Coordinates of N, CA and C in Angstrom, one line a residue:
M1 N 0.8 -1.2 0.0 CA 0.0 0.0 0.0 C 0.8 1.3 0.0
G2 N 2.1 1.1 0.2 CA 3.0 2.3 0.3 C 3.0 3.1 -1.0
Q3 N 2.7 2.4 -2.2 CA 2.8 3.1 -3.4 C 1.5 3.8 -3.9
I4 N 0.4 3.6 -3.1 CA -0.9 4.1 -3.5 C -1.2 5.5 -2.9
G5 N -0.3 6.0 -2.0 CA -0.6 7.3 -1.4 C 0.5 7.6 -0.4
D6 N 0.4 8.8 0.2 CA 1.3 9.3 1.2 C 0.8 9.0 2.5
W7 N 1.5 8.2 3.3 CA 1.1 7.7 4.6 C 1.9 8.4 5.7
G8 N 1.2 8.8 6.8 CA 1.9 9.5 7.9 C 1.1 9.4 9.1
A9 N 1.8 9.3 10.3 CA 1.1 9.2 11.6 C 1.1 10.6 12.2
G10 N 0.3 10.8 13.2 CA 0.3 12.1 13.9 C 1.2 12.1 15.1
S11 N 0.8 13.0 16.0 CA 1.6 13.3 17.2 C 0.7 13.9 18.3
T12 N 1.1 13.8 19.5 CA 0.4 14.4 20.6 C 1.2 15.5 21.2
P13 N 0.8 16.7 21.0 CA 1.5 17.9 21.7 C 1.5 17.7 23.2
Q14 N 2.6 18.2 23.8 CA 2.8 18.0 25.2 C 1.6 18.5 26.0
R15 N 1.0 17.7 26.8 CA -0.2 18.0 27.5 C 0.0 19.1 28.5
G16 N 1.1 19.2 29.1 CA 1.4 20.3 30.1 C 1.5 21.7 29.5
N17 N 1.7 21.8 28.2 CA 1.8 23.1 27.6 C 0.5 23.7 27.2
Q18 N 0.0 24.7 28.0 CA -1.3 25.3 27.7 C -1.3 26.1 26.4
D19 N -0.2 26.4 25.9 CA -0.2 27.1 24.6 C -0.5 26.2 23.4
Y20 N -0.6 24.9 23.7 CA -0.8 23.9 22.6 C -2.3 23.5 22.4
Y21 N -3.1 23.8 23.4 CA -4.5 23.3 23.4 C -5.5 24.5 23.4
G22 N -6.7 24.2 22.8 CA -7.7 25.3 22.8 C -7.7 26.2 21.6
G23 N -7.0 25.7 20.6 CA -7.0 26.5 19.4 C -8.1 26.2 18.4
N24 N -7.9 26.3 17.1 CA -9.0 26.0 16.2 C -8.6 24.9 15.2
I25 N -7.4 24.2 15.4 CA -7.0 23.2 14.5 C -7.6 21.8 15.1
L26 N -8.3 21.1 14.3 CA -8.9 19.9 14.7 C -7.8 18.9 15.0
W27 N -7.9 18.2 16.2 CA -6.9 17.1 16.6 C -7.7 15.9 17.0
L28 N -7.6 14.8 16.2 CA -8.4 13.6 16.4 C -7.6 12.6 17.2
K29 N -8.3 11.9 18.1 CA -7.7 10.7 18.8 C -8.4 9.5 18.2
T30 N -7.8 8.3 18.3 CA -8.3 7.1 17.6 C -9.7 6.7 18.1
G31 N -10.0 7.0 19.4 CA -11.3 6.7 19.9 C -12.4 7.5 19.2
E32 N -12.1 8.5 18.4 CA -13.1 9.2 17.7 C -13.3 8.7 16.2
L33 N -12.5 7.7 15.8 CA -12.6 7.2 14.5 C -14.0 6.4 14.5
N34 N -14.8 6.7 13.5 CA -16.2 6.3 13.6 C -16.6 5.4 12.4
N35 N -15.6 5.0 11.6 CA -15.9 4.2 10.4 C -16.9 4.9 9.5
D36 N -16.7 6.2 9.4 CA -17.5 7.1 8.6 C -16.7 8.4 8.3
I37 N -17.3 9.5 7.9 CA -16.6 10.7 7.7 C -16.5 11.5 9.0
V38 N -15.4 12.1 9.2 CA -15.2 12.9 10.5 C -15.1 14.4 10.1
Y39 N -16.0 15.2 10.7 CA -16.0 16.6 10.5 C -15.6 17.4 11.7
D40 N -15.5 16.8 12.9 CA -15.1 17.6 14.1 C -14.4 16.7 15.0
T41 N -13.7 17.3 16.0 CA -13.0 16.5 17.0 C -13.3 17.0 18.4
E42 N -13.1 16.2 19.4 CA -13.3 16.6 20.8 C -12.3 17.7 21.2
E43 N -11.1 17.6 20.7 CA -10.1 18.6 21.1 C -9.6 19.4 19.9
K44 N -9.1 20.6 20.2 CA -8.5 21.4 19.1 C -7.1 21.8 19.7
I45 N -6.2 22.0 18.7 CA -4.9 22.5 19.1 C -4.6 23.8 18.4
T46 N -3.5 24.5 18.9 CA -3.2 25.8 18.4 C -2.2 25.7 17.2
Q47 N -2.0 26.8 16.5 CA -1.1 26.9 15.4 C 0.3 26.6 15.9
R48 N 0.6 27.1 17.1 CA 1.9 26.9 17.7 C 2.2 25.4 17.9
A49 N 1.2 24.6 18.4 CA 1.3 23.2 18.6 C 1.6 22.5 17.3
F50 N 0.8 22.9 16.2 CA 1.0 22.4 14.9 C 2.4 22.5 14.4
Q51 N 3.0 23.7 14.6 CA 4.3 24.0 14.1 C 5.4 23.3 15.0
D52 N 5.3 23.5 16.3 CA 6.3 22.9 17.2 C 6.4 21.4 17.2
C53 N 5.2 20.8 17.0 CA 5.2 19.3 17.1 C 5.2 18.6 15.7
S54 N 5.4 19.3 14.7 CA 5.5 18.8 13.3 C 4.4 17.8 13.0
L55 N 3.2 18.3 13.3 CA 2.0 17.5 13.0 C 1.7 17.5 11.5
R56 N 1.1 16.4 11.1 CA 0.7 16.2 9.7 C -0.7 16.7 9.6
M57 N -1.0 17.5 8.6 CA -2.3 18.0 8.3 C -3.0 17.1 7.3
N58 N -4.0 16.3 7.7 CA -4.7 15.4 6.8 C -5.7 16.2 6.1
K59 N -5.8 16.0 4.8 CA -6.6 16.7 3.8 C -8.0 16.1 3.7
I60 N -9.0 16.9 3.3 CA -10.3 16.3 3.0 C -10.2 15.2 2.1
G61 N -10.8 14.0 2.4 CA -10.8 12.8 1.6 C -9.7 11.8 2.0
D62 N -8.8 12.2 2.8 CA -7.8 11.3 3.3 C -8.4 10.2 4.1
V63 N -7.8 9.0 4.1 CA -8.3 7.9 4.9 C -7.5 7.7 6.1
L64 N -8.1 7.6 7.3 CA -7.4 7.4 8.6 C -7.6 6.0 9.1
I65 N -6.6 5.5 9.8 CA -6.7 4.1 10.4 C -6.0 4.2 11.7
A66 N -6.6 3.5 12.7 CA -6.0 3.4 14.1 C -5.0 2.3 14.1
M67 N -3.9 2.5 14.8 CA -2.8 1.5 14.8 C -2.6 0.9 16.1
Y68 N -3.2 1.3 17.2 CA -2.9 0.8 18.5 C -4.1 0.3 19.3
G69 N -3.9 -0.7 20.1 CA -4.8 -1.2 21.1 C -6.2 -1.7 20.5
A70 N -7.2 -1.4 21.3 CA -8.5 -1.9 21.0 C -9.1 -1.3 19.7
T71 N -8.5 -0.2 19.3 CA -9.1 0.5 18.1 C -8.4 0.1 16.8
I72 N -7.4 -0.8 16.9 CA -6.7 -1.2 15.6 C -7.7 -1.4 14.5
G73 N -7.4 -0.8 13.4 CA -8.3 -1.0 12.2 C -9.5 -0.1 12.1
K74 N -9.8 0.7 13.2 CA -11.0 1.6 13.1 C -10.6 2.7 12.1
L75 N -11.6 3.1 11.3 CA -11.3 4.0 10.2 C -12.2 5.3 10.2
A76 N -11.8 6.2 9.3 CA -12.6 7.4 9.0 C -12.0 8.0 7.7
I77 N -12.9 8.7 7.1 CA -12.5 9.6 6.0 C -12.6 11.0 6.5
V78 N -11.6 11.8 6.2 CA -11.5 13.2 6.6 C -12.5 14.0 5.9
G79 N -13.4 14.7 6.7 CA -14.4 15.6 6.1 C -14.0 17.0 6.2
K80 N -13.1 17.3 7.1 CA -12.6 18.7 7.3 C -11.1 18.5 7.7
E81 N -10.2 19.3 7.2 CA -8.8 19.2 7.5 C -8.6 19.0 9.0
L82 N -7.7 18.0 9.4 CA -7.4 17.8 10.8 C -6.1 17.1 11.0
T83 N -5.6 17.2 12.2 CA -4.4 16.5 12.6 C -4.9 15.3 13.5
T84 N -3.9 14.4 13.8 CA -4.3 13.2 14.7 C -3.2 13.0 15.7
N85 N -3.5 12.1 16.6 CA -2.5 11.7 17.5 C -1.6 10.6 16.9
Q86 N -0.6 10.1 17.6 CA 0.4 9.2 17.0 C -0.2 7.8 16.8
A87 N -1.3 7.5 17.4 CA -1.9 6.2 17.2 C -2.7 6.1 15.9
C88 N -2.7 7.1 15.2 CA -3.5 7.2 13.9 C -2.6 7.4 12.7
C89 N -2.9 6.7 11.7 CA -2.1 6.9 10.4 C -3.1 7.4 9.4
G90 N -2.6 8.4 8.6 CA -3.5 8.9 7.5 C -2.8 8.6 6.2
C91 N -3.7 8.5 5.2 CA -3.2 8.3 3.8 C -3.9 9.3 2.9
T92 N -3.0 10.0 2.2 CA -3.5 10.9 1.1 C -3.4 10.0 -0.2
P93 N -4.5 9.5 -0.7 CA -4.4 8.6 -1.9 C -3.9 9.3 -3.2
Y94 N -3.0 8.5 -3.9 CA -2.5 9.0 -5.2 C -3.3 8.3 -6.3
V95 N -3.3 6.9 -6.2 CA -3.7 6.1 -7.3 C -4.9 5.2 -6.9
V96 N -5.6 5.5 -5.9 CA -6.7 4.7 -5.4 C -7.8 5.6 -5.0
Y97 N -9.0 5.2 -5.3 CA -10.2 5.9 -4.8 C -10.3 5.8 -3.3
N98 N -10.5 6.9 -2.6 CA -10.4 6.8 -1.1 C -11.4 5.9 -0.5
W99 N -12.6 5.8 -1.1 CA -13.6 4.9 -0.5 C -13.3 3.4 -0.8
F100 N -12.6 3.2 -1.9 CA -12.1 1.8 -2.2 C -11.1 1.4 -1.1
L101 N -10.2 2.3 -0.8 CA -9.2 2.1 0.2 C -9.8 1.9 1.6
F102 N -10.8 2.7 1.9 CA -11.5 2.6 3.1 C -12.1 1.2 3.3
Y103 N -12.9 0.8 2.3 CA -13.5 -0.5 2.4 C -12.5 -1.7 2.4
F104 N -11.5 -1.5 1.7 CA -10.4 -2.6 1.7 C -9.8 -2.7 3.1
L105 N -9.5 -1.5 3.7 CA -8.9 -1.5 5.1 C -10.0 -2.1 6.1
M106 N -11.2 -1.8 5.9 CA -12.3 -2.3 6.7 C -12.3 -3.9 6.6
A107 N -12.2 -4.4 5.4 CA -12.2 -5.8 5.2 C -10.9 -6.5 5.8
S108 N -9.8 -5.7 5.9 CA -8.5 -6.2 6.4 C -8.4 -6.1 7.9
R109 N -9.4 -5.6 8.6 CA -9.2 -5.3 10.0 C -8.7 -6.5 10.8
D110 N -9.3 -7.7 10.6 CA -8.9 -8.9 11.3 C -7.4 -9.2 11.1
S111 N -7.0 -9.0 9.8 CA -5.6 -9.2 9.5 C -4.7 -8.3 10.2
F112 N -5.1 -7.0 10.3 CA -4.2 -6.0 11.1 C -4.2 -6.4 12.6
I113 N -5.3 -6.8 13.1 CA -5.4 -7.2 14.5 C -4.4 -8.3 14.8
K114 N -4.4 -9.3 13.9 CA -3.5 -10.5 14.0 C -2.0 -10.1 13.9
K115 N -1.7 -9.0 13.1 CA -0.4 -8.5 13.0 C 0.1 -7.7 14.1
G116 N -0.9 -7.3 15.0 CA -0.5 -6.4 16.1 C 0.5 -7.0 17.0
E117 N 1.5 -6.2 17.4 CA 2.5 -6.7 18.3 C 2.5 -5.9 19.6
G118 N 3.1 -6.5 20.7 CA 3.1 -5.8 21.9 C 2.2 -6.5 22.9
G119 N 2.4 -6.2 24.2 CA 1.7 -6.8 25.3 C 0.3 -6.2 25.6
A120 N 0.3 -5.3 26.5 CA -1.0 -4.8 27.0 C -1.7 -4.0 25.9
Q121 N -0.9 -3.3 25.0 CA -1.6 -2.6 23.9 C -0.9 -2.9 22.6
P122 N -1.4 -4.0 21.9 CA -0.8 -4.4 20.7 C -1.0 -3.3 19.6
N123 N 0.0 -3.2 18.7 CA -0.1 -2.2 17.7 C 0.4 -2.7 16.4
I124 N 0.0 -2.0 15.3 CA 0.6 -2.2 14.0 C 1.4 -0.9 13.7
S125 N 2.4 -1.0 13.0 CA 3.2 0.2 12.6 C 2.8 0.7 11.3
R126 N 3.3 1.9 11.0 CA 3.1 2.5 9.7 C 3.7 1.6 8.6
V127 N 4.9 1.0 9.0 CA 5.6 0.1 8.1 C 4.8 -1.1 7.7
K128 N 4.1 -1.7 8.7 CA 3.2 -2.8 8.4 C 2.1 -2.4 7.5
L129 N 1.6 -1.2 7.7 CA 0.5 -0.8 6.9 C 0.9 -0.6 5.4
V130 N 2.0 0.0 5.2 CA 2.5 0.3 3.8 C 3.0 -1.0 3.1
E131 N 3.4 -2.0 3.9 CA 3.8 -3.2 3.3 C 2.6 -4.2 3.0
H132 N 1.5 -3.8 3.5 CA 0.3 -4.7 3.3 C -0.1 -4.6 1.8
L133 N -0.4 -5.7 1.2 CA -0.7 -5.7 -0.3 C -2.2 -5.4 -0.5
I134 N -2.4 -4.6 -1.5 CA -3.8 -4.2 -1.9 C -4.1 -4.6 -3.4
P135 N -5.2 -5.2 -3.7 CA -5.5 -5.5 -5.1 C -5.9 -4.1 -5.6
L136 N -5.5 -3.8 -6.8 CA -5.7 -2.4 -7.3 C -6.3 -2.5 -8.7
P137 N -7.6 -2.7 -8.8 CA -8.3 -2.7 -10.1 C -8.3 -1.2 -10.7
P138 N -8.6 -1.1 -12.0 CA -8.7 0.3 -12.5 C -9.7 1.1 -11.7
L139 N -9.5 2.4 -11.8 CA -10.3 3.4 -11.0 C -11.8 3.2 -11.2
N140 N -12.2 3.0 -12.5 CA -13.6 2.9 -12.7 C -14.2 1.6 -12.0
E141 N -13.4 0.6 -12.0 CA -13.8 -0.7 -11.3 C -13.8 -0.5 -9.8
Q142 N -12.9 0.3 -9.3 CA -12.9 0.6 -7.8 C -14.2 1.3 -7.5
K143 N -14.6 2.3 -8.3 CA -15.8 3.0 -8.0 C -17.0 2.1 -8.1
R144 N -17.0 1.2 -9.1 CA -18.1 0.3 -9.2 C -18.3 -0.6 -8.0
I145 N -17.1 -1.1 -7.5 CA -17.1 -1.9 -6.3 C -17.6 -1.2 -5.1
V146 N -17.2 0.1 -5.0 CA -17.7 0.9 -3.8 C -19.2 1.1 -3.9
K147 N -19.7 1.4 -5.1 CA -21.1 1.6 -5.3 C -21.9 0.3 -4.9
R148 N -21.4 -0.8 -5.3 CA -22.0 -2.1 -4.9 C -22.0 -2.3 -3.4
I149 N -20.9 -2.1 -2.8 CA -20.8 -2.2 -1.3 C -21.8 -1.3 -0.6
E150 N -21.8 -0.1 -1.1 CA -22.8 0.9 -0.4 C -24.2 0.5 -0.6
T151 N -24.5 -0.1 -1.8 CA -25.9 -0.6 -2.1 C -26.2 -1.7 -1.1
L152 N -25.3 -2.6 -0.9 CA -25.5 -3.7 0.0 C -25.7 -3.2 1.5
F153 N -24.9 -2.2 1.9 CA -25.0 -1.7 3.2 C -26.4 -1.0 3.4
E154 N -26.8 -0.3 2.4 CA -28.1 0.3 2.4 C -29.3 -0.7 2.6
Q155 N -29.1 -1.9 2.0 CA -30.1 -2.9 2.1 C -30.1 -3.5 3.5
L156 N -29.0 -3.4 4.3 CA -29.0 -3.9 5.7 C -29.8 -3.0 6.6
H157 N -29.9 -1.7 6.2 CA -30.6 -0.7 7.1 C -32.0 -0.7 6.8

């Protein structure tokens, strides 16, 4: 998957620094990943935190995935530009339809959980994510597959 987009994890600004929190930049924690589109976050950070902590700004349409603990494999699509904590990895897709990647990652969740390493809080790394293989049909086929998946989900509701 490393060749389908730009992958990067976030960071947590130092909690003790009051100059870092209460701003207007969205900062998402993995517990907020909702397997849907994310438009807002519980916490906001300042421009200073963004600059000092070298945070990645995830663009609208980016795909987010949780890498740690009980949330491994939880997903979201970015609906409004945001940053994330270090337990979350974002992908700005180059050659893949973002919703196709989203559903592929959703289908791969059990595989990611099995690949998780560590004791109390197993995790997958960015490296493991980008080394994961993805079938990549032509873009029109990706969109057709997504449309079919969404039709099936609608029938469930």
